[in-house]
Amino acid sequence: MVEETTVLGICGSPRKKATHRAVQWALEQFETEHGLHTDFFSVRGKSINFCIHCDVCVKKKQGCVHQDDLQELYPLMQKADIWVLGSPVYHGHISAQLKAVLDRTRALLGRDRHMLRNKLGMGIAVGGDRNGGQEQVLHTVIDFCLINEMVPVSGGVFGSNLGGTVWSQDKGGAGMDADQEGLKSIRKSIARAVALHQKLGA
């Protein structure tokens, strides 16, 4: 039996505004346009501890020492073929919440360092300014993918060079919906991710 392709959207914003809307919008496109199953995880309202590099996950290979809300995310990470990592721009970088989530994948890799190999990862960066650090956020997502043997995906030249870049104009979800160029950059990244996944699975 062929397993169902799954897309995991992770929203790294503590607010239910533009980034939340952007990640959910992307998942809607994966579902409606490509027929893929999606899961969604938001850091909003979650208890997420920082990685303390205690190495319990490496030594015991039984997961993370922190028994917090990331325990519900780990199975979704393992299952998903495609990851969508969304973050607001905070002082030119990803949010502390999303950084904590990415750092805590050490618990998965402690059991199997190739756990994430060949999964696809695409980023969505949302800024209140048109040029507010979105590309730096996407570079962080790309670096994470490369380090962990994932395949980073963007929509390519002419509009989606490094991934999805959204200008919210500090108007929340309404600002995100109004940014047609931003939506186009996400859509192009989605199309590339689906095409590449099909090619790798062929």
PDB file of C-alpha atoms in Angstrom:
ATOM      1  CA  MET A   1       0.000   0.000   0.000  1.00  0.00           C
ATOM      2  CA  VAL A   2       1.374   3.396  -1.032  1.00  0.00           C
ATOM      3  CA  GLU A   3       1.538   5.811   1.897  1.00  0.00           C
ATOM      4  CA  GLU A   4      -0.264   9.124   1.589  1.00  0.00           C
ATOM      5  CA  THR A   5       1.921  12.150   0.943  1.00  0.00           C
ATOM      6  CA  THR A   6       1.739  14.477   3.923  1.00  0.00           C
ATOM      7  CA  VAL A   7       2.583  18.163   4.225  1.00  0.00           C
ATOM      8  CA  LEU A   8       3.369  19.614   7.643  1.00  0.00           C
ATOM      9  CA  GLY A   9       2.899  23.327   8.216  1.00  0.00           C
ATOM     10  CA  ILE A  10       4.627  24.819  11.247  1.00  0.00           C
ATOM     11  CA  CYS A  11       3.704  28.365  12.199  1.00  0.00           C
ATOM     12  CA  GLY A  12       6.468  29.986  14.232  1.00  0.00           C
ATOM     13  CA  SER A  13       4.468  33.031  15.294  1.00  0.00           C
ATOM     14  CA  PRO A  14       3.057  33.487  18.803  1.00  0.00           C
ATOM     15  CA  ARG A  15       0.219  35.495  17.256  1.00  0.00           C
ATOM     16  CA  LYS A  16      -2.717  34.347  15.163  1.00  0.00           C
ATOM     17  CA  LYS A  17      -2.141  36.911  12.447  1.00  0.00           C
ATOM     18  CA  ALA A  18      -0.236  37.160   9.155  1.00  0.00           C
ATOM     19  CA  THR A  19       2.180  34.239   9.514  1.00  0.00           C
ATOM     20  CA  HIS A  20      -0.571  31.978  10.833  1.00  0.00           C
ATOM     21  CA  ARG A  21      -2.707  32.912   7.845  1.00  0.00           C
ATOM     22  CA  ALA A  22       0.178  32.458   5.390  1.00  0.00           C
ATOM     23  CA  VAL A  23       1.010  28.929   6.530  1.00  0.00           C
ATOM     24  CA  GLN A  24      -2.640  27.893   6.560  1.00  0.00           C
ATOM     25  CA  TRP A  25      -3.132  29.432   3.102  1.00  0.00           C
ATOM     26  CA  ALA A  26      -0.195  27.391   1.816  1.00  0.00           C
ATOM     27  CA  LEU A  27      -1.663  24.197   3.265  1.00  0.00           C
ATOM     28  CA  GLU A  28      -4.994  25.000   1.613  1.00  0.00           C
ATOM     29  CA  GLN A  29      -3.205  25.147  -1.749  1.00  0.00           C
ATOM     30  CA  PHE A  30      -1.515  21.805  -1.150  1.00  0.00           C
ATOM     31  CA  GLU A  31      -4.924  20.302  -0.373  1.00  0.00           C
ATOM     32  CA  THR A  32      -7.182  21.914  -2.968  1.00  0.00           C
ATOM     33  CA  GLU A  33      -4.770  22.181  -5.906  1.00  0.00           C
ATOM     34  CA  HIS A  34      -2.676  19.062  -5.379  1.00  0.00           C
ATOM     35  CA  GLY A  35      -4.842  16.753  -3.264  1.00  0.00           C
ATOM     36  CA  LEU A  36      -2.263  16.253  -0.522  1.00  0.00           C
ATOM     37  CA  HIS A  37      -2.981  15.597   3.143  1.00  0.00           C
ATOM     38  CA  THR A  38      -1.834  18.348   5.505  1.00  0.00           C
ATOM     39  CA  ASP A  39      -1.151  18.769   9.216  1.00  0.00           C
ATOM     40  CA  PHE A  40      -0.759  22.087  11.031  1.00  0.00           C
ATOM     41  CA  PHE A  41       1.152  22.994  14.170  1.00  0.00           C
ATOM     42  CA  SER A  42       1.318  26.465  15.686  1.00  0.00           C
ATOM     43  CA  VAL A  43       3.652  27.571  18.450  1.00  0.00           C
ATOM     44  CA  ARG A  44       0.932  29.946  19.645  1.00  0.00           C
ATOM     45  CA  GLY A  45      -0.063  29.166  23.212  1.00  0.00           C
ATOM     46  CA  LYS A  46       2.282  26.183  23.381  1.00  0.00           C
ATOM     47  CA  SER A  47       4.774  25.316  26.083  1.00  0.00           C
ATOM     48  CA  ILE A  48       8.082  24.887  24.240  1.00  0.00           C
ATOM     49  CA  ASN A  49      11.315  24.660  26.172  1.00  0.00           C
ATOM     50  CA  PHE A  50      14.709  25.532  24.746  1.00  0.00           C
ATOM     51  CA  CYS A  51      17.178  22.795  23.861  1.00  0.00           C
ATOM     52  CA  ILE A  52      19.686  22.679  26.733  1.00  0.00           C
ATOM     53  CA  HIS A  53      22.143  20.380  24.939  1.00  0.00           C
ATOM     54  CA  CYS A  54      21.956  17.839  27.754  1.00  0.00           C
ATOM     55  CA  ASP A  55      22.504  15.034  25.205  1.00  0.00           C
ATOM     56  CA  VAL A  56      19.963  12.746  26.877  1.00  0.00           C
ATOM     57  CA  CYS A  57      18.362  12.273  23.446  1.00  0.00           C
ATOM     58  CA  VAL A  58      21.699  11.190  21.974  1.00  0.00           C
ATOM     59  CA  LYS A  59      22.790   8.949  24.840  1.00  0.00           C
ATOM     60  CA  LYS A  60      19.484   7.202  25.553  1.00  0.00           C
ATOM     61  CA  LYS A  61      17.893   7.512  22.100  1.00  0.00           C
ATOM     62  CA  GLN A  62      14.461   7.817  23.717  1.00  0.00           C
ATOM     63  CA  GLY A  63      13.477  11.313  22.650  1.00  0.00           C
ATOM     64  CA  CYS A  64      13.683  14.669  24.382  1.00  0.00           C
ATOM     65  CA  VAL A  65      14.111  15.184  28.104  1.00  0.00           C
ATOM     66  CA  HIS A  66      11.514  17.967  27.909  1.00  0.00           C
ATOM     67  CA  GLN A  67       7.983  16.557  28.120  1.00  0.00           C
ATOM     68  CA  ASP A  68       6.274  19.627  26.700  1.00  0.00           C
ATOM     69  CA  ASP A  69       3.989  20.454  23.763  1.00  0.00           C
ATOM     70  CA  LEU A  70       6.582  19.466  21.174  1.00  0.00           C
ATOM     71  CA  GLN A  71       5.766  15.850  21.974  1.00  0.00           C
ATOM     72  CA  GLU A  72       2.698  16.226  19.751  1.00  0.00           C
ATOM     73  CA  LEU A  73       4.821  17.655  16.923  1.00  0.00           C
ATOM     74  CA  TYR A  74       7.525  14.987  16.737  1.00  0.00           C
ATOM     75  CA  PRO A  75       5.304  12.283  15.154  1.00  0.00           C
ATOM     76  CA  LEU A  76       4.075  14.789  12.570  1.00  0.00           C
ATOM     77  CA  MET A  77       7.662  15.699  11.707  1.00  0.00           C
ATOM     78  CA  GLN A  78       8.529  12.060  11.187  1.00  0.00           C
ATOM     79  CA  LYS A  79       5.470  11.407   9.042  1.00  0.00           C
ATOM     80  CA  ALA A  80       5.565  14.460   6.776  1.00  0.00           C
ATOM     81  CA  ASP A  81       7.192  14.359   3.339  1.00  0.00           C
ATOM     82  CA  ILE A  82       7.119  18.142   2.906  1.00  0.00           C
ATOM     83  CA  TRP A  83       7.612  20.766   5.606  1.00  0.00           C
ATOM     84  CA  VAL A  84       6.360  24.345   5.391  1.00  0.00           C
ATOM     85  CA  LEU A  85       8.178  26.489   7.955  1.00  0.00           C
ATOM     86  CA  GLY A  86       6.615  29.892   8.506  1.00  0.00           C
ATOM     87  CA  SER A  87       8.079  32.676  10.597  1.00  0.00           C
ATOM     88  CA  PRO A  88       7.546  36.367  11.181  1.00  0.00           C
ATOM     89  CA  VAL A  89      10.661  38.509  10.862  1.00  0.00           C
ATOM     90  CA  TYR A  90      11.946  39.444  14.312  1.00  0.00           C
ATOM     91  CA  HIS A  91      14.910  41.831  14.166  1.00  0.00           C
ATOM     92  CA  GLY A  92      15.941  40.379  10.827  1.00  0.00           C
ATOM     93  CA  HIS A  93      15.735  36.734  11.873  1.00  0.00           C
ATOM     94  CA  ILE A  94      13.304  33.898  12.573  1.00  0.00           C
ATOM     95  CA  SER A  95      11.227  33.992  15.734  1.00  0.00           C
ATOM     96  CA  ALA A  96      12.677  32.572  18.926  1.00  0.00           C
ATOM     97  CA  GLN A  97       9.768  30.135  19.044  1.00  0.00           C
ATOM     98  CA  LEU A  98      10.540  28.615  15.637  1.00  0.00           C
ATOM     99  CA  LYS A  99      14.255  28.517  16.425  1.00  0.00           C
ATOM    100  CA  ALA A 100      13.444  26.522  19.565  1.00  0.00           C
ATOM    101  CA  VAL A 101      11.368  24.080  17.504  1.00  0.00           C
ATOM    102  CA  LEU A 102      14.188  23.578  15.003  1.00  0.00           C
ATOM    103  CA  ASP A 103      16.792  23.164  17.745  1.00  0.00           C
ATOM    104  CA  ARG A 104      14.634  20.538  19.420  1.00  0.00           C
ATOM    105  CA  THR A 105      14.676  18.308  16.327  1.00  0.00           C
ATOM    106  CA  ARG A 106      17.912  17.092  17.935  1.00  0.00           C
ATOM    107  CA  ALA A 107      15.674  14.697  19.856  1.00  0.00           C
ATOM    108  CA  LEU A 108      14.681  13.022  16.578  1.00  0.00           C
ATOM    109  CA  LEU A 109      18.181  13.043  15.164  1.00  0.00           C
ATOM    110  CA  GLY A 110      19.577  11.604  18.385  1.00  0.00           C
ATOM    111  CA  ARG A 111      17.741   8.387  17.604  1.00  0.00           C
ATOM    112  CA  ASP A 112      18.476   8.435  13.891  1.00  0.00           C
ATOM    113  CA  ARG A 113      20.697  11.098  12.360  1.00  0.00           C
ATOM    114  CA  HIS A 114      19.159  10.419   8.951  1.00  0.00           C
ATOM    115  CA  MET A 115      15.571  10.773  10.201  1.00  0.00           C
ATOM    116  CA  LEU A 116      14.900  13.838   8.024  1.00  0.00           C
ATOM    117  CA  ARG A 117      16.870  12.761   4.959  1.00  0.00           C
ATOM    118  CA  ASN A 118      15.223  13.690   1.628  1.00  0.00           C
ATOM    119  CA  LYS A 119      12.206  15.378   3.178  1.00  0.00           C
ATOM    120  CA  LEU A 120      11.463  18.648   1.398  1.00  0.00           C
ATOM    121  CA  GLY A 121      11.469  21.949   3.252  1.00  0.00           C
ATOM    122  CA  MET A 122      10.119  25.308   2.127  1.00  0.00           C
ATOM    123  CA  GLY A 123      10.029  28.552   4.044  1.00  0.00           C
ATOM    124  CA  ILE A 124       7.551  31.404   4.323  1.00  0.00           C
ATOM    125  CA  ALA A 125       8.846  34.639   5.819  1.00  0.00           C
ATOM    126  CA  VAL A 126       6.411  37.392   6.808  1.00  0.00           C
ATOM    127  CA  GLY A 127       7.535  40.944   7.469  1.00  0.00           C
ATOM    128  CA  GLY A 128       5.750  44.139   8.382  1.00  0.00           C
ATOM    129  CA  ASP A 129       8.049  45.924   5.929  1.00  0.00           C
ATOM    130  CA  ARG A 130       8.393  45.023   2.265  1.00  0.00           C
ATOM    131  CA  ASN A 131      12.126  44.423   2.790  1.00  0.00           C
ATOM    132  CA  GLY A 132      12.273  43.674   6.472  1.00  0.00           C
ATOM    133  CA  GLY A 133      14.548  40.656   6.686  1.00  0.00           C
ATOM    134  CA  GLN A 134      12.475  38.033   4.891  1.00  0.00           C
ATOM    135  CA  GLU A 135      15.427  36.649   2.950  1.00  0.00           C
ATOM    136  CA  GLN A 136      17.492  36.221   6.120  1.00  0.00           C
ATOM    137  CA  VAL A 137      14.659  34.170   7.607  1.00  0.00           C
ATOM    138  CA  LEU A 138      14.573  31.991   4.498  1.00  0.00           C
ATOM    139  CA  HIS A 139      18.341  31.490   4.619  1.00  0.00           C
ATOM    140  CA  THR A 140      17.925  30.117   8.144  1.00  0.00           C
ATOM    141  CA  VAL A 141      15.294  27.651   6.906  1.00  0.00           C
ATOM    142  CA  ILE A 142      17.539  26.632   4.004  1.00  0.00           C
ATOM    143  CA  ASP A 143      20.516  26.158   6.339  1.00  0.00           C
ATOM    144  CA  PHE A 144      18.428  23.969   8.641  1.00  0.00           C
ATOM    145  CA  CYS A 145      17.364  21.799   5.697  1.00  0.00           C
ATOM    146  CA  LEU A 146      20.894  21.384   4.380  1.00  0.00           C
ATOM    147  CA  ILE A 147      22.338  20.527   7.793  1.00  0.00           C
ATOM    148  CA  ASN A 148      19.718  17.824   8.339  1.00  0.00           C
ATOM    149  CA  GLU A 149      19.855  16.261   4.853  1.00  0.00           C
ATOM    150  CA  MET A 150      16.520  17.732   3.838  1.00  0.00           C
ATOM    151  CA  VAL A 151      16.030  19.249   0.388  1.00  0.00           C
ATOM    152  CA  PRO A 152      15.336  23.013   0.518  1.00  0.00           C
ATOM    153  CA  VAL A 153      12.761  24.215  -1.989  1.00  0.00           C
ATOM    154  CA  SER A 154      11.943  27.621  -3.431  1.00  0.00           C
ATOM    155  CA  GLY A 155       9.890  28.781  -6.360  1.00  0.00           C
ATOM    156  CA  GLY A 156      12.977  29.815  -8.304  1.00  0.00           C
ATOM    157  CA  VAL A 157      13.898  32.953 -10.211  1.00  0.00           C
ATOM    158  CA  PHE A 158      11.522  35.817 -10.958  1.00  0.00           C
ATOM    159  CA  GLY A 159       9.595  36.141  -7.756  1.00  0.00           C
ATOM    160  CA  SER A 160      10.382  33.299  -5.366  1.00  0.00           C
ATOM    161  CA  ASN A 161      14.154  33.102  -5.264  1.00  0.00           C
ATOM    162  CA  LEU A 162      14.491  31.625  -1.776  1.00  0.00           C
ATOM    163  CA  GLY A 163      10.888  30.795  -0.912  1.00  0.00           C
ATOM    164  CA  GLY A 164       7.719  32.594   0.119  1.00  0.00           C
ATOM    165  CA  THR A 165       8.146  36.241   1.100  1.00  0.00           C
ATOM    166  CA  VAL A 166       5.129  38.135   2.396  1.00  0.00           C
ATOM    167  CA  TRP A 167       4.622  41.806   3.206  1.00  0.00           C
ATOM    168  CA  SER A 168       1.872  42.088   5.796  1.00  0.00           C
ATOM    169  CA  GLN A 169       2.044  45.877   6.134  1.00  0.00           C
ATOM    170  CA  ASP A 170       1.414  45.184   9.835  1.00  0.00           C
ATOM    171  CA  LYS A 171      -2.222  44.477   8.969  1.00  0.00           C
ATOM    172  CA  GLY A 172      -2.315  40.840  10.006  1.00  0.00           C
ATOM    173  CA  GLY A 173      -4.074  38.294   7.833  1.00  0.00           C
ATOM    174  CA  ALA A 174      -5.736  41.011   5.766  1.00  0.00           C
ATOM    175  CA  GLY A 175      -2.336  42.411   4.857  1.00  0.00           C
ATOM    176  CA  MET A 176      -1.104  38.983   3.884  1.00  0.00           C
ATOM    177  CA  ASP A 177      -4.164  38.362   1.704  1.00  0.00           C
ATOM    178  CA  ALA A 178      -3.599  41.713  -0.038  1.00  0.00           C
ATOM    179  CA  ASP A 179       0.005  40.947  -0.965  1.00  0.00           C
ATOM    180  CA  GLN A 180      -0.490  39.336  -4.357  1.00  0.00           C
ATOM    181  CA  GLU A 181       3.237  39.122  -5.057  1.00  0.00           C
ATOM    182  CA  GLY A 182       3.737  37.392  -1.730  1.00  0.00           C
ATOM    183  CA  LEU A 183       0.988  34.900  -2.477  1.00  0.00           C
ATOM    184  CA  LYS A 184       2.559  34.258  -5.864  1.00  0.00           C
ATOM    185  CA  SER A 185       5.925  33.497  -4.235  1.00  0.00           C
ATOM    186  CA  ILE A 186       4.272  30.941  -1.948  1.00  0.00           C
ATOM    187  CA  ARG A 187       2.321  29.368  -4.799  1.00  0.00           C
ATOM    188  CA  LYS A 188       5.484  28.999  -6.901  1.00  0.00           C
ATOM    189  CA  SER A 189       7.298  27.335  -4.017  1.00  0.00           C
ATOM    190  CA  ILE A 190       4.391  24.944  -3.532  1.00  0.00           C
ATOM    191  CA  ALA A 191       4.374  23.989  -7.205  1.00  0.00           C
ATOM    192  CA  ARG A 192       8.099  23.320  -7.119  1.00  0.00           C
ATOM    193  CA  ALA A 193       7.820  21.264  -3.934  1.00  0.00           C
ATOM    194  CA  VAL A 194       5.076  19.077  -5.385  1.00  0.00           C
ATOM    195  CA  ALA A 195       6.935  18.586  -8.684  1.00  0.00           C
ATOM    196  CA  LEU A 196      10.174  17.725  -6.921  1.00  0.00           C
ATOM    197  CA  HIS A 197       8.455  15.324  -4.538  1.00  0.00           C
ATOM    198  CA  GLN A 198       6.882  13.529  -7.482  1.00  0.00           C
ATOM    199  CA  LYS A 199      10.224  13.346  -9.257  1.00  0.00           C
ATOM    200  CA  LEU A 200      12.055  11.999  -6.208  1.00  0.00           C
ATOM    201  CA  GLY A 201       9.324   9.455  -5.613  1.00  0.00           C
ATOM    202  CA  ALA A 202       9.217   8.257  -9.216  1.00  0.00           C
TER     203      ALA A 202
END
